[in-house]
Amino acid sequence: DWSSDVSLPICKSLVHVDVNEHDPDGIIYCLFDNVDNAIETQNQLNGRSFGQRKLFCSFVDMEYYLNTFPDSQEPFHQALSG
C-alpha cells in the first residue's frame, strides 16, 4: 500500500488537490506549500504502481496551476503567509 509510505508531513503540506475524473489517464493535480515537499512527494510516488497502473509525477508552471484552478488561489496565498 503506497499510501502508508507517504509520510504524514507530506500529506499535511498539500494545499490543493484536483482529480480530473474525465481524463482516461487519471490525472491528479496537487499543490504543495513548498517546493521541497513537492519534490519529496514526487520522489516517493513517481514510478510506483497503483491499481495496476504506474504513477508518473511531473511539475506544471505555478501560473498555469493557479489559473486552471482558481479555487486554489486562496489556500495557496494562506500557505505562503504561514
PDB file of C-alpha atoms in Angstrom:
ATOM      1  CA  ASP A   1       0.000   0.000   0.000  1.00  0.00           C
ATOM      2  CA  TRP A   2       1.844   3.081  -1.263  1.00  0.00           C
ATOM      3  CA  SER A   3      -0.282   5.433   0.843  1.00  0.00           C
ATOM      4  CA  SER A   4       1.310   4.127   4.026  1.00  0.00           C
ATOM      5  CA  ASP A   5       4.733   5.014   2.575  1.00  0.00           C
ATOM      6  CA  VAL A   6       3.866   8.696   2.159  1.00  0.00           C
ATOM      7  CA  SER A   7       4.855  10.485   5.314  1.00  0.00           C
ATOM      8  CA  LEU A   8       2.264  12.465   7.284  1.00  0.00           C
ATOM      9  CA  PRO A   9       4.185  15.764   6.965  1.00  0.00           C
ATOM     10  CA  ILE A  10       3.931  15.462   3.183  1.00  0.00           C
ATOM     11  CA  CYS A  11       0.182  14.875   3.343  1.00  0.00           C
ATOM     12  CA  LYS A  12      -0.191  17.882   5.636  1.00  0.00           C
ATOM     13  CA  SER A  13       1.748  20.019   3.160  1.00  0.00           C
ATOM     14  CA  LEU A  14      -0.953  19.628   0.488  1.00  0.00           C
ATOM     15  CA  VAL A  15      -2.634  22.942  -0.216  1.00  0.00           C
ATOM     16  CA  HIS A  16      -4.963  21.895  -3.048  1.00  0.00           C
ATOM     17  CA  VAL A  17      -5.859  18.723  -4.963  1.00  0.00           C
ATOM     18  CA  ASP A  18      -7.867  18.322  -8.149  1.00  0.00           C
ATOM     19  CA  VAL A  19      -8.813  14.939  -9.594  1.00  0.00           C
ATOM     20  CA  ASN A  20      -9.639  15.067 -13.295  1.00  0.00           C
ATOM     21  CA  GLU A  21     -12.299  12.372 -13.388  1.00  0.00           C
ATOM     22  CA  HIS A  22     -12.937  12.913 -17.104  1.00  0.00           C
ATOM     23  CA  ASP A  23      -9.390  12.156 -18.228  1.00  0.00           C
ATOM     24  CA  PRO A  24      -8.830   8.472 -19.106  1.00  0.00           C
ATOM     25  CA  ASP A  25      -5.246   8.762 -17.842  1.00  0.00           C
ATOM     26  CA  GLY A  26      -6.468   9.592 -14.336  1.00  0.00           C
ATOM     27  CA  ILE A  27      -4.673  12.911 -13.895  1.00  0.00           C
ATOM     28  CA  ILE A  28      -4.414  14.317 -10.377  1.00  0.00           C
ATOM     29  CA  TYR A  29      -3.073  17.816  -9.739  1.00  0.00           C
ATOM     30  CA  CYS A  30      -1.570  18.599  -6.322  1.00  0.00           C
ATOM     31  CA  LEU A  31      -0.380  21.917  -4.948  1.00  0.00           C
ATOM     32  CA  PHE A  32       2.049  21.833  -2.031  1.00  0.00           C
ATOM     33  CA  ASP A  33       3.006  24.503   0.465  1.00  0.00           C
ATOM     34  CA  ASN A  34       6.626  24.493  -0.711  1.00  0.00           C
ATOM     35  CA  VAL A  35       8.849  23.133  -3.451  1.00  0.00           C
ATOM     36  CA  ASP A  36      10.826  20.798  -1.159  1.00  0.00           C
ATOM     37  CA  ASN A  37       7.660  18.931  -0.126  1.00  0.00           C
ATOM     38  CA  ALA A  38       6.544  18.693  -3.755  1.00  0.00           C
ATOM     39  CA  ILE A  39       9.910  17.240  -4.771  1.00  0.00           C
ATOM     40  CA  GLU A  40       9.908  14.791  -1.846  1.00  0.00           C
ATOM     41  CA  THR A  41       6.421  13.598  -2.765  1.00  0.00           C
ATOM     42  CA  GLN A  42       7.451  13.203  -6.402  1.00  0.00           C
ATOM     43  CA  ASN A  43      10.439  11.127  -5.295  1.00  0.00           C
ATOM     44  CA  GLN A  44       8.226   8.934  -3.102  1.00  0.00           C
ATOM     45  CA  LEU A  45       5.480   8.317  -5.666  1.00  0.00           C
ATOM     46  CA  ASN A  46       6.999   8.525  -9.141  1.00  0.00           C
ATOM     47  CA  GLY A  47       7.179   5.104 -10.755  1.00  0.00           C
ATOM     48  CA  ARG A  48       5.063   3.395  -8.069  1.00  0.00           C
ATOM     49  CA  SER A  49       2.123   1.206  -9.039  1.00  0.00           C
ATOM     50  CA  PHE A  50      -1.427   1.985  -8.015  1.00  0.00           C
ATOM     51  CA  GLY A  51      -4.328  -0.150  -9.134  1.00  0.00           C
ATOM     52  CA  GLN A  52      -2.048  -1.950 -11.600  1.00  0.00           C
ATOM     53  CA  ARG A  53      -1.189   1.400 -13.199  1.00  0.00           C
ATOM     54  CA  LYS A  54       2.142   3.163 -12.922  1.00  0.00           C
ATOM     55  CA  LEU A  55       2.261   6.661 -11.430  1.00  0.00           C
ATOM     56  CA  PHE A  56       4.170   9.375 -13.265  1.00  0.00           C
ATOM     57  CA  CYS A  57       4.759  12.648 -11.451  1.00  0.00           C
ATOM     58  CA  SER A  58       5.695  15.899 -13.133  1.00  0.00           C
ATOM     59  CA  PHE A  59       5.537  19.590 -12.387  1.00  0.00           C
ATOM     60  CA  VAL A  60       3.469  22.321 -14.018  1.00  0.00           C
ATOM     61  CA  ASP A  61       4.046  26.057 -14.013  1.00  0.00           C
ATOM     62  CA  MET A  62       2.583  27.795 -10.929  1.00  0.00           C
ATOM     63  CA  GLU A  63       0.790  30.428 -13.019  1.00  0.00           C
ATOM     64  CA  TYR A  64      -0.820  27.657 -15.109  1.00  0.00           C
ATOM     65  CA  TYR A  65      -1.944  25.846 -11.934  1.00  0.00           C
ATOM     66  CA  LEU A  66      -3.446  28.923 -10.283  1.00  0.00           C
ATOM     67  CA  ASN A  67      -5.220  29.966 -13.497  1.00  0.00           C
ATOM     68  CA  THR A  68      -6.534  26.460 -14.194  1.00  0.00           C
ATOM     69  CA  PHE A  69      -7.772  26.001 -10.618  1.00  0.00           C
ATOM     70  CA  PRO A  70      -8.924  29.408  -9.364  1.00  0.00           C
ATOM     71  CA  ASP A  71     -10.171  27.842  -6.131  1.00  0.00           C
ATOM     72  CA  SER A  72      -6.531  27.045  -5.300  1.00  0.00           C
ATOM     73  CA  GLN A  73      -5.516  30.702  -5.116  1.00  0.00           C
ATOM     74  CA  GLU A  74      -6.825  31.465  -1.623  1.00  0.00           C
ATOM     75  CA  PRO A  75      -5.357  28.339   0.049  1.00  0.00           C
ATOM     76  CA  PHE A  76      -2.089  28.984  -1.808  1.00  0.00           C
ATOM     77  CA  HIS A  77      -1.815  32.546  -0.521  1.00  0.00           C
ATOM     78  CA  GLN A  78      -2.757  31.398   3.002  1.00  0.00           C
ATOM     79  CA  ALA A  79       0.018  28.795   2.885  1.00  0.00           C
ATOM     80  CA  LEU A  80       2.509  31.471   1.809  1.00  0.00           C
ATOM     81  CA  SER A  81       1.558  33.751   4.678  1.00  0.00           C
ATOM     82  CA  GLY A  82       2.183  30.920   7.099  1.00  0.00           C
TER      83      GLY A  82
END
